[in-house]
mmCIF file of C-alpha atoms and ligand atoms in Angstrom:
data_model
loop_
_atom_site.group_PDB
_atom_site.id
_atom_site.type_symbol
_atom_site.label_atom_id
_atom_site.label_comp_id
_atom_site.label_asym_id
_atom_site.label_seq_id
_atom_site.Cartn_x
_atom_site.Cartn_y
_atom_site.Cartn_z
ATOM 1 C CA LYS A 18 0.000 0.000 0.000
ATOM 2 C CA LEU A 19 2.836 2.327 0.924
ATOM 3 C CA SER A 20 4.840 1.641 -2.215
ATOM 4 C CA VAL A 21 2.353 3.709 -4.245
ATOM 5 C CA MET A 22 3.552 6.843 -2.422
ATOM 6 C CA PRO A 23 4.885 9.238 -5.030
ATOM 7 C CA VAL A 24 8.617 9.725 -5.361
ATOM 8 C CA ILE A 25 9.607 13.038 -3.828
ATOM 9 C CA ASP A 26 11.342 15.077 -6.473
ATOM 10 C CA GLN A 27 13.496 18.137 -5.981
ATOM 11 C CA GLU A 28 10.743 20.616 -6.698
ATOM 12 C CA LEU A 29 8.459 18.999 -4.130
ATOM 13 C CA THR A 30 11.291 18.899 -1.580
ATOM 14 C CA ARG A 31 11.837 22.629 -2.084
ATOM 15 C CA LEU A 32 8.130 23.248 -1.553
ATOM 16 C CA ILE A 33 8.039 21.151 1.634
ATOM 17 C CA ASP A 34 11.158 22.951 2.881
ATOM 18 C CA LYS A 35 9.388 26.246 2.330
ATOM 19 C CA VAL A 36 6.410 25.041 4.377
ATOM 20 C CA CYS A 37 8.813 23.973 7.147
ATOM 21 C CA TYR A 38 10.598 27.336 7.239
ATOM 22 C CA ASP A 39 7.266 29.238 6.991
ATOM 23 C CA VAL A 40 5.837 27.393 9.996
ATOM 24 C CA TYR A 41 9.082 27.932 11.900
ATOM 25 C CA HIS A 42 9.253 31.665 11.245
ATOM 26 C CA GLU A 43 5.509 32.244 11.773
ATOM 27 C CA SER A 44 5.514 30.391 15.099
ATOM 28 C CA MET A 45 8.780 31.671 16.552
ATOM 29 C CA PRO A 46 8.302 34.221 19.347
ATOM 30 C CA SER A 47 9.607 37.686 18.483
ATOM 31 C CA SER A 48 11.843 39.665 20.846
ATOM 32 C CA ILE A 49 8.692 41.583 21.869
ATOM 33 C CA ASP A 50 6.940 38.294 22.781
ATOM 34 C CA VAL A 51 9.977 37.228 24.821
ATOM 35 C CA ALA A 52 10.098 40.590 26.626
ATOM 36 C CA ARG A 53 6.350 40.387 27.368
ATOM 37 C CA LYS A 54 6.867 37.002 29.036
ATOM 38 C CA ARG A 55 9.853 38.262 31.031
ATOM 39 C CA ASP A 56 7.918 41.350 32.224
ATOM 40 C CA THR A 57 4.923 39.222 33.190
ATOM 41 C CA LEU A 58 7.163 36.877 35.171
ATOM 42 C CA ASN A 59 8.727 39.880 36.955
ATOM 43 C CA PHE A 60 5.274 41.254 37.755
ATOM 44 C CA LEU A 61 4.173 37.895 39.189
ATOM 45 C CA GLN A 62 7.413 37.567 41.154
ATOM 46 C CA ARG A 63 6.831 40.975 42.757
ATOM 47 C CA TYR A 64 3.184 40.165 43.498
ATOM 48 C CA VAL A 65 3.950 36.741 45.019
ATOM 49 C CA THR A 66 6.798 38.173 47.130
ATOM 50 C CA VAL A 67 4.279 40.379 48.975
ATOM 51 C CA LEU A 68 2.765 37.187 50.404
ATOM 52 C CA PHE A 69 5.887 34.985 50.508
ATOM 53 C CA PRO A 70 9.041 37.130 50.817
ATOM 54 C CA ASP A 71 11.380 34.193 50.053
ATOM 55 C CA ALA A 72 9.452 32.839 47.058
ATOM 56 C CA THR A 73 11.151 32.324 43.702
ATOM 57 C CA LEU A 74 9.272 31.850 40.440
ATOM 58 C CA THR A 75 11.106 29.926 37.710
ATOM 59 C CA LEU A 76 9.887 29.558 34.153
ATOM 60 C CA PHE A 77 10.091 26.079 32.622
ATOM 61 C CA GLY A 78 8.383 24.240 29.763
ATOM 62 C CA SER A 79 8.309 25.575 26.253
ATOM 63 C CA SER A 80 9.085 29.174 27.318
ATOM 64 C CA MET A 81 12.565 27.864 28.162
ATOM 65 C CA ASN A 82 13.083 24.609 26.257
ATOM 66 C CA GLY A 83 13.655 26.028 22.782
ATOM 67 C CA PHE A 84 10.289 24.857 21.422
ATOM 68 C CA GLY A 85 8.090 27.742 22.554
ATOM 69 C CA LEU A 86 5.528 29.083 20.108
ATOM 70 C CA LYS A 87 4.464 32.723 20.003
ATOM 71 C CA ASN A 88 1.410 32.080 22.167
ATOM 72 C CA SER A 89 2.694 29.220 24.333
ATOM 73 C CA ASP A 90 1.592 29.351 27.946
ATOM 74 C CA MET A 91 3.852 30.249 30.890
ATOM 75 C CA ASP A 92 4.768 27.251 33.015
ATOM 76 C CA ILE A 93 6.033 28.475 36.364
ATOM 77 C CA SER A 94 7.509 26.577 39.280
ATOM 78 C CA LEU A 95 7.301 28.170 42.728
ATOM 79 C CA THR A 96 10.029 27.386 45.253
ATOM 80 C CA PHE A 97 11.092 28.947 48.560
ATOM 81 C CA LEU A 98 14.614 29.831 49.645
ATOM 82 C CA SER A 99 13.827 28.536 53.145
ATOM 83 C CA CYS A 100 12.704 25.038 51.940
ATOM 84 C CA SER A 101 15.113 22.928 49.940
ATOM 85 C CA THR A 102 12.417 20.421 48.903
ATOM 86 C CA GLY A 103 8.656 20.504 48.407
ATOM 87 C CA ALA A 104 8.258 18.039 51.325
ATOM 88 C CA GLU A 105 9.223 20.778 53.813
ATOM 89 C CA LEU A 106 6.477 23.120 52.643
ATOM 90 C CA PRO A 107 3.813 24.284 55.045
ATOM 91 C CA ASP A 108 0.327 22.953 54.194
ATOM 92 C CA GLY A 109 -1.879 25.215 52.153
ATOM 93 C CA ALA A 110 0.862 27.281 50.496
ATOM 94 C CA LEU A 111 -0.771 26.988 47.077
ATOM 95 C CA SER A 112 -4.294 27.721 48.325
ATOM 96 C CA SER A 113 -3.039 30.842 50.193
ATOM 97 C CA LEU A 114 -1.347 31.929 47.014
ATOM 98 C CA PHE A 115 -4.593 31.376 45.101
ATOM 99 C CA LYS A 116 -6.497 33.627 47.531
ATOM 100 C CA HIS A 117 -3.769 36.252 47.225
ATOM 101 C CA MET A 118 -3.828 36.110 43.419
ATOM 102 C CA LYS A 119 -7.625 36.532 43.374
ATOM 103 C CA LYS A 120 -7.133 40.014 44.820
ATOM 104 C CA CYS A 121 -5.043 41.116 41.849
ATOM 105 C CA ARG A 122 -6.926 43.151 39.241
ATOM 106 C CA ASP A 123 -4.571 42.115 36.431
ATOM 107 C CA LEU A 124 -5.141 38.390 36.935
ATOM 108 C CA LYS A 125 -8.267 36.691 35.593
ATOM 109 C CA LYS A 126 -9.510 33.170 34.819
ATOM 110 C CA LEU A 127 -7.981 31.996 38.072
ATOM 111 C CA ILE A 128 -8.516 28.296 38.690
ATOM 112 C CA TYR A 129 -7.055 26.296 41.538
ATOM 113 C CA VAL A 130 -6.575 22.589 40.691
ATOM 114 C CA PRO A 131 -5.518 21.028 44.013
ATOM 115 C CA PHE A 132 -6.023 17.303 43.310
ATOM 116 C CA ALA A 133 -4.164 16.893 40.025
ATOM 117 C CA LYS A 134 -0.940 14.812 39.778
ATOM 118 C CA VAL A 135 0.801 18.176 39.996
ATOM 119 C CA PRO A 136 -1.460 20.727 41.786
ATOM 120 C CA ILE A 137 -1.558 24.036 39.935
ATOM 121 C CA ILE A 138 -3.060 27.518 39.812
ATOM 122 C CA LYS A 139 -4.084 28.556 36.317
ATOM 123 C CA PHE A 140 -4.213 32.237 35.427
ATOM 124 C CA LEU A 141 -4.593 34.770 32.658
ATOM 125 C CA HIS A 142 -2.488 37.922 32.985
ATOM 126 C CA VAL A 143 -4.777 40.460 31.349
ATOM 127 C CA PRO A 144 -2.320 43.223 30.302
ATOM 128 C CA SER A 145 -0.067 40.760 28.455
ATOM 129 C CA ASN A 146 -2.892 38.370 27.469
ATOM 130 C CA LEU A 147 -0.635 35.516 28.596
ATOM 131 C CA GLU A 148 -1.995 32.375 30.185
ATOM 132 C CA GLY A 149 -0.026 30.143 32.479
ATOM 133 C CA ASP A 150 0.073 27.949 35.513
ATOM 134 C CA ILE A 151 1.999 27.939 38.751
ATOM 135 C CA SER A 152 3.016 24.666 40.389
ATOM 136 C CA LEU A 153 5.087 23.969 43.491
ATOM 137 C CA TYR A 154 8.600 22.525 43.324
ATOM 138 C CA ASN A 155 8.230 21.168 39.811
ATOM 139 C CA VAL A 156 11.965 20.513 39.856
ATOM 140 C CA LEU A 157 12.075 17.505 37.527
ATOM 141 C CA ALA A 158 10.160 19.461 34.911
ATOM 142 C CA GLN A 159 12.846 22.155 35.247
ATOM 143 C CA GLU A 160 15.444 19.457 34.531
ATOM 144 C CA ASN A 161 13.643 18.045 31.484
ATOM 145 C CA THR A 162 13.274 21.616 30.242
ATOM 146 C CA LYS A 163 17.096 21.934 30.328
ATOM 147 C CA LEU A 164 17.482 18.611 28.506
ATOM 148 C CA LEU A 165 15.126 19.668 25.712
ATOM 149 C CA ALA A 166 16.825 23.074 25.518
ATOM 150 C CA ALA A 167 20.180 21.331 25.001
ATOM 151 C CA TYR A 168 18.746 19.225 22.159
ATOM 152 C CA SER A 169 17.221 22.322 20.550
ATOM 153 C CA GLU A 170 20.641 24.009 20.572
ATOM 154 C CA ILE A 171 22.368 21.248 18.598
ATOM 155 C CA ASP A 172 20.962 22.119 15.202
ATOM 156 C CA GLU A 173 18.360 24.545 13.850
ATOM 157 C CA ARG A 174 16.572 21.592 12.220
ATOM 158 C CA VAL A 175 15.764 20.202 15.678
ATOM 159 C CA LYS A 176 13.851 23.381 16.454
ATOM 160 C CA ILE A 177 12.158 23.422 13.055
ATOM 161 C CA MET A 178 11.013 19.810 13.503
ATOM 162 C CA GLY A 179 9.778 20.610 17.017
ATOM 163 C CA TYR A 180 7.730 23.559 15.815
ATOM 164 C CA LEU A 181 6.316 21.486 12.954
ATOM 165 C CA VAL A 182 5.223 18.599 15.134
ATOM 166 C CA LYS A 183 3.593 20.941 17.643
ATOM 167 C CA LYS A 184 1.770 22.744 14.860
ATOM 168 C CA PHE A 185 0.775 19.388 13.368
ATOM 169 C CA ALA A 186 -0.676 18.233 16.722
ATOM 170 C CA LYS A 187 -2.598 21.465 17.073
ATOM 171 C CA VAL A 188 -3.960 21.622 13.527
ATOM 172 C CA CYS A 189 -4.973 17.936 13.569
ATOM 173 C CA ASN A 190 -6.501 18.181 17.049
ATOM 174 C CA VAL A 191 -4.312 15.433 18.493
ATOM 175 C CA GLY A 192 -2.373 17.482 21.050
ATOM 176 C CA ASP A 193 -4.641 17.715 24.077
ATOM 177 C CA ALA A 194 -3.600 15.233 26.766
ATOM 178 C CA SER A 195 -6.692 16.074 28.834
ATOM 179 C CA LYS A 196 -8.830 14.674 26.001
ATOM 180 C CA GLY A 197 -7.106 11.285 25.777
ATOM 181 C CA SER A 198 -4.428 12.474 23.386
ATOM 182 C CA LEU A 199 -0.703 13.245 23.815
ATOM 183 C CA SER A 200 0.792 16.450 25.215
ATOM 184 C CA SER A 201 3.087 18.622 23.133
ATOM 185 C CA TYR A 202 5.905 17.452 25.415
ATOM 186 C CA CYS A 203 5.209 13.889 24.171
ATOM 187 C CA TYR A 204 5.342 14.981 20.533
ATOM 188 C CA ILE A 205 8.670 16.706 21.105
ATOM 189 C CA LEU A 206 10.039 13.489 22.658
ATOM 190 C CA MET A 207 8.749 11.500 19.664
ATOM 191 C CA MET A 208 10.509 13.939 17.345
ATOM 192 C CA LEU A 209 13.787 13.728 19.287
ATOM 193 C CA TYR A 210 13.577 9.931 19.283
ATOM 194 C CA PHE A 211 13.228 9.947 15.496
ATOM 195 C CA LEU A 212 16.166 12.381 15.087
ATOM 196 C CA GLN A 213 18.321 10.077 17.243
ATOM 197 C CA ARG A 214 17.458 7.097 15.057
ATOM 198 C CA CYS A 215 17.424 8.432 11.515
ATOM 199 C CA SER A 216 20.437 7.719 9.363
ATOM 200 C CA PRO A 217 22.880 9.311 9.995
ATOM 201 C CA PRO A 218 21.435 10.570 13.279
ATOM 202 C CA VAL A 219 20.872 14.322 13.615
ATOM 203 C CA ILE A 220 21.215 14.277 17.406
ATOM 204 C CA PRO A 221 22.907 11.933 19.893
ATOM 205 C CA VAL A 222 21.527 10.427 23.085
ATOM 206 C CA LEU A 223 22.824 13.178 25.383
ATOM 207 C CA GLN A 224 22.161 11.051 28.457
ATOM 208 C CA ALA A 225 24.587 8.407 27.129
ATOM 209 C CA LEU A 226 27.525 10.712 26.310
ATOM 210 C CA PRO A 227 30.516 10.681 26.354
ATOM 211 C CA GLU A 228 30.452 7.075 25.134
ATOM 212 C CA SER A 229 34.057 6.527 26.260
ATOM 213 C CA THR A 230 33.360 7.542 29.872
ATOM 214 C CA GLU A 231 32.538 4.565 32.055
ATOM 215 C CA PRO A 232 30.683 4.980 34.327
ATOM 216 C CA LEU A 233 28.904 8.127 33.214
ATOM 217 C CA PRO A 234 28.601 10.985 35.691
ATOM 218 C CA ARG A 235 25.422 11.083 37.787
ATOM 219 C CA LYS A 236 23.368 14.009 39.020
ATOM 220 C CA ILE A 237 20.559 13.110 41.393
ATOM 221 C CA VAL A 238 17.428 15.228 41.732
ATOM 222 C CA GLU A 239 14.391 13.803 43.561
ATOM 223 C CA SER A 240 15.945 10.308 43.395
ATOM 224 C CA CYS A 241 16.312 10.485 39.610
ATOM 225 C CA ASN A 242 19.523 10.637 37.625
ATOM 226 C CA VAL A 243 19.128 13.839 35.594
ATOM 227 C CA TYR A 244 22.637 13.802 34.124
ATOM 228 C CA PHE A 245 23.091 14.589 30.435
ATOM 229 C CA TYR A 246 25.989 15.873 28.321
ATOM 230 C CA GLU A 247 25.536 19.651 28.418
ATOM 231 C CA ASP A 248 28.526 20.980 26.513
ATOM 232 C CA ILE A 249 26.804 21.303 23.141
ATOM 233 C CA ALA A 250 29.573 23.535 21.739
ATOM 234 C CA SER A 251 32.018 20.599 22.125
ATOM 235 C CA LEU A 252 29.680 17.893 20.854
ATOM 236 C CA SER A 253 31.889 17.037 17.882
ATOM 237 C CA LYS A 254 34.619 15.929 20.327
ATOM 238 C CA VAL A 255 32.460 13.224 21.873
ATOM 239 C CA TRP A 256 30.026 12.298 19.094
ATOM 240 C CA PRO A 257 31.363 11.132 15.716
ATOM 241 C CA HIS A 258 28.078 11.742 13.809
ATOM 242 C CA HIS A 259 27.926 15.464 14.581
ATOM 243 C CA LYS A 260 26.806 17.390 11.451
ATOM 244 C CA LYS A 261 26.996 14.238 9.283
ATOM 245 C CA ASN A 262 23.297 14.349 8.440
ATOM 246 C CA VAL A 263 22.776 17.135 5.888
ATOM 247 C CA LYS A 264 19.147 16.463 4.943
ATOM 248 C CA SER A 265 16.829 19.421 4.628
ATOM 249 C CA PRO A 266 14.031 20.008 7.167
ATOM 250 C CA GLY A 267 11.461 18.953 4.541
ATOM 251 C CA GLN A 268 13.230 15.645 3.920
ATOM 252 C CA LEU A 269 13.444 15.023 7.658
ATOM 253 C CA TRP A 270 9.781 15.903 8.132
ATOM 254 C CA ILE A 271 8.682 13.356 5.524
ATOM 255 C CA GLU A 272 11.030 10.765 7.049
ATOM 256 C CA PHE A 273 9.556 11.503 10.463
ATOM 257 C CA LEU A 274 6.042 10.832 9.164
ATOM 258 C CA ARG A 275 7.276 7.657 7.472
ATOM 259 C CA PHE A 276 9.080 6.518 10.639
ATOM 260 C CA TYR A 277 5.922 6.604 12.750
ATOM 261 C CA THR A 278 3.605 5.174 10.087
ATOM 262 C CA GLU A 279 5.851 2.452 8.733
ATOM 263 C CA GLU A 280 9.020 1.751 10.683
ATOM 264 C CA PHE A 281 8.541 2.198 14.412
ATOM 265 C CA ASP A 282 6.880 -0.819 16.018
ATOM 266 C CA SER A 283 4.769 1.015 18.602
ATOM 267 C CA GLU A 284 3.005 -2.212 19.650
ATOM 268 C CA ASN A 285 6.222 -3.627 21.094
ATOM 269 C CA TYR A 286 8.644 -0.763 21.658
ATOM 270 C CA VAL A 287 8.789 2.362 23.766
ATOM 271 C CA VAL A 288 9.739 5.853 22.605
ATOM 272 C CA SER A 289 12.758 6.335 24.859
ATOM 273 C CA ILE A 290 15.168 9.212 24.234
ATOM 274 C CA ARG A 291 17.535 8.329 27.121
ATOM 275 C CA SER A 292 18.804 5.045 25.724
ATOM 276 C CA THR A 293 20.881 4.027 22.726
ATOM 277 C CA GLU A 294 19.290 0.554 22.995
ATOM 278 C CA LEU A 295 15.757 -0.211 21.877
ATOM 279 C CA VAL A 296 13.425 -0.397 24.849
ATOM 280 C CA LEU A 297 10.753 -3.114 24.866
ATOM 281 C CA LYS A 298 7.337 -2.580 26.424
ATOM 282 C CA LEU A 299 7.613 -6.078 27.824
ATOM 283 C CA GLU A 300 10.738 -5.282 29.869
ATOM 284 C CA LYS A 301 8.976 -2.261 31.362
ATOM 285 C CA ARG A 302 5.785 -4.274 31.965
ATOM 286 C CA TRP A 303 3.789 -1.701 30.041
ATOM 287 C CA PHE A 304 1.109 -3.907 28.549
ATOM 288 C CA THR A 305 -0.471 -1.381 26.252
ATOM 289 C CA LYS A 306 -1.192 -1.471 22.547
ATOM 290 C CA VAL A 307 -0.837 2.282 22.075
ATOM 291 C CA PHE A 308 2.202 4.602 21.899
ATOM 292 C CA ALA A 309 4.268 4.403 25.092
ATOM 293 C CA ILE A 310 6.592 7.322 25.767
ATOM 294 C CA GLU A 311 9.124 7.033 28.563
ATOM 295 C CA ASP A 312 9.968 10.076 30.639
ATOM 296 C CA PRO A 313 13.703 10.732 30.108
ATOM 297 C CA PHE A 314 14.376 10.936 33.863
ATOM 298 C CA VAL A 315 11.508 9.095 35.563
ATOM 299 C CA HIS A 316 11.894 5.809 33.735
ATOM 300 C CA ASP A 317 8.814 4.138 35.144
ATOM 301 C CA ARG A 318 6.602 6.992 33.955
ATOM 302 C CA ASN A 319 4.768 6.370 30.705
ATOM 303 C CA LEU A 320 3.808 9.827 29.433
ATOM 304 C CA GLY A 321 1.392 8.219 26.986
ATOM 305 C CA SER A 322 -0.570 6.420 29.717
ATOM 306 C CA GLY A 323 -3.624 8.615 29.144
ATOM 307 C CA LEU A 324 -3.754 7.814 25.445
ATOM 308 C CA THR A 325 -6.909 5.981 24.378
ATOM 309 C CA ARG A 326 -6.887 3.313 21.661
ATOM 310 C CA LYS A 327 -9.260 5.345 19.545
ATOM 311 C CA MET A 328 -7.054 8.413 19.806
ATOM 312 C CA ASN A 329 -3.955 6.336 19.055
ATOM 313 C CA LEU A 330 -5.526 5.197 15.775
ATOM 314 C CA TYR A 331 -6.578 8.751 15.059
ATOM 315 C CA ILE A 332 -2.994 9.993 15.607
ATOM 316 C CA ILE A 333 -1.559 7.347 13.275
ATOM 317 C CA LYS A 334 -4.212 8.246 10.701
ATOM 318 C CA ALA A 335 -3.210 11.906 11.012
ATOM 319 C CA PHE A 336 0.461 10.970 10.427
ATOM 320 C CA ARG A 337 -0.570 8.950 7.347
ATOM 321 C CA SER A 338 -2.737 11.739 5.936
ATOM 322 C CA ALA A 339 -0.009 14.304 6.550
ATOM 323 C CA ARG A 340 2.468 12.088 4.758
ATOM 324 C CA SER A 341 0.303 11.606 1.708
ATOM 325 C CA LEU A 342 -0.760 15.267 1.639
ATOM 326 C CA PHE A 343 2.801 16.489 1.893
ATOM 327 C CA THR A 344 4.046 14.119 -0.769
ATOM 328 C CA SER A 345 1.294 14.581 -3.330
ATOM 329 C CA LYS A 346 -1.499 17.041 -2.724
ATOM 330 C CA LEU A 347 0.816 19.824 -1.675
ATOM 331 C CA LYS A 348 2.284 19.779 -5.139
ATOM 332 C CA ALA A 349 -1.100 19.545 -6.821
ATOM 333 C CA THR A 350 -2.648 22.420 -4.884
ATOM 334 C CA GLY A 351 0.476 24.521 -4.611
ATOM 335 C CA LYS A 352 -0.564 25.539 -1.109
ATOM 336 C CA GLN A 353 2.416 26.627 0.865
ATOM 337 C CA SER A 354 1.275 26.846 4.409
ATOM 338 C CA LEU A 355 0.801 23.899 6.692
ATOM 339 C CA VAL A 356 -2.608 25.157 7.774
ATOM 340 C CA GLY A 357 -3.548 25.522 4.117
ATOM 341 C CA VAL A 358 -2.592 21.935 3.442
ATOM 342 C CA TYR A 359 -5.000 20.722 6.102
HETATM 343 P P1 ATP B 29 3.378 24.196 25.064
HETATM 344 O O1 ATP B 29 4.097 25.160 24.184
HETATM 345 O O2 ATP B 29 2.327 23.417 24.346
HETATM 346 O O3 ATP B 29 2.881 24.797 26.352
HETATM 347 P P2 ATP B 29 5.139 22.731 26.855
HETATM 348 O O4 ATP B 29 6.378 21.918 26.597
HETATM 349 O O5 ATP B 29 5.320 23.943 27.700
HETATM 350 O O6 ATP B 29 4.498 23.085 25.448
HETATM 351 P P3 ATP B 29 3.183 21.917 28.789
HETATM 352 O O7 ATP B 29 2.067 20.912 28.681
HETATM 353 O O8 ATP B 29 2.830 23.336 29.057
HETATM 354 O O9 ATP B 29 4.042 21.780 27.473
HETATM 355 O O10 ATP B 29 4.141 21.339 29.896
HETATM 356 C C1 ATP B 29 5.137 22.139 30.480
HETATM 357 C C2 ATP B 29 6.356 21.340 30.843
HETATM 358 O O11 ATP B 29 6.029 20.452 31.906
HETATM 359 C C3 ATP B 29 6.933 20.443 29.748
HETATM 360 O O12 ATP B 29 7.806 21.108 28.895
HETATM 361 C C4 ATP B 29 7.660 19.428 30.570
HETATM 362 O O13 ATP B 29 8.885 19.981 31.004
HETATM 363 C C5 ATP B 29 6.763 19.263 31.757
HETATM 364 N N1 ATP B 29 5.786 18.184 31.595
HETATM 365 C C6 ATP B 29 4.625 18.233 30.926
HETATM 366 N N2 ATP B 29 3.956 17.086 31.016
HETATM 367 C C7 ATP B 29 4.726 16.299 31.799
HETATM 368 C C8 ATP B 29 4.591 14.989 32.313
HETATM 369 N N3 ATP B 29 3.515 14.236 32.047
HETATM 370 N N4 ATP B 29 5.592 14.515 33.086
HETATM 371 C C9 ATP B 29 6.681 15.255 33.368
HETATM 372 N N5 ATP B 29 6.865 16.509 32.937
HETATM 373 C C10 ATP B 29 5.903 17.009 32.172
HETATM 374 MG MG1 MG B 30 3.710 25.128 28.292
#
């Protein structure tokens, strides 16, 4: 069935590349967007300090991981200088903060979600029109933010692919984890996994570098090893494949779609960006038929655990449609924006 896919000629590749760069440039936050986020964070920091003088707000998630879109939300972790871990926190810190935030004229759509896996306060900052959420001691998320940021620094194509897959998830309605789908964090991990495994690889497994160092260094945060090779500027010294893959973003995008529709055996294997070895669902005792995505630091956490079978099929169908649209219809219609294609 797949062999009838049209051969991608040079003209089509150029067109797909243009779509990739268009999406990238349209979605990238401008310096004004970045400044707006910084000012909003400073405002919140000042406001929160009135209640908790030793509070620190730290941005994480896509605002800091290199894959932030223009209108991405603000993910904020609240910590206190006087408490080194969340376990030492006095009860009710988040609910007191919620009451305090309700008094602020500039904050609207305030929602306190106390019983979630990670309790949060959601808000809209009216003057900047930025939405976000505040969680307590989300330290591992701060670490995975740094890991993703390091990957995004390796090559511009990593960022382009990240923006494309996020846009794809949004346009195809497959990016809302609260509706049985996958989060944008999951899609970024799927993209990184593909870029580690394409030939030659575009990115290494940073958590397994330098290959010659045995044992690898360890850095423990909340009982997890969050070590990864951070010196991206010196990557060529420790990774022989650096810059060997010279494919264009469009070629990589089509290969990505092919990888997840044809090559990757999602019934038996796990999307795992921390390992150079293939990871079997069986060895993790994850008896699921749908995509399983391993958290890079919390190895027993399947980030795809909320994915329904129906949605899994729908996601694969979306990958297939995207692949056939990009390799045939795009040329026929001449449409040059991803949204236009859909
Ligand atoms: P977006 O631009 O769509 O907001 P994002 O990467 O910020 O992308 P969020 O859903 O806002 O995605 O999540 C914020 C951050 O929280 C992620 O970047 C990741 O660091 C962390 N995170 C999200 N979901 C999980 C999860 N299930 N387990 C661990 N960390 C998570
Ligand atoms: Mg976010």
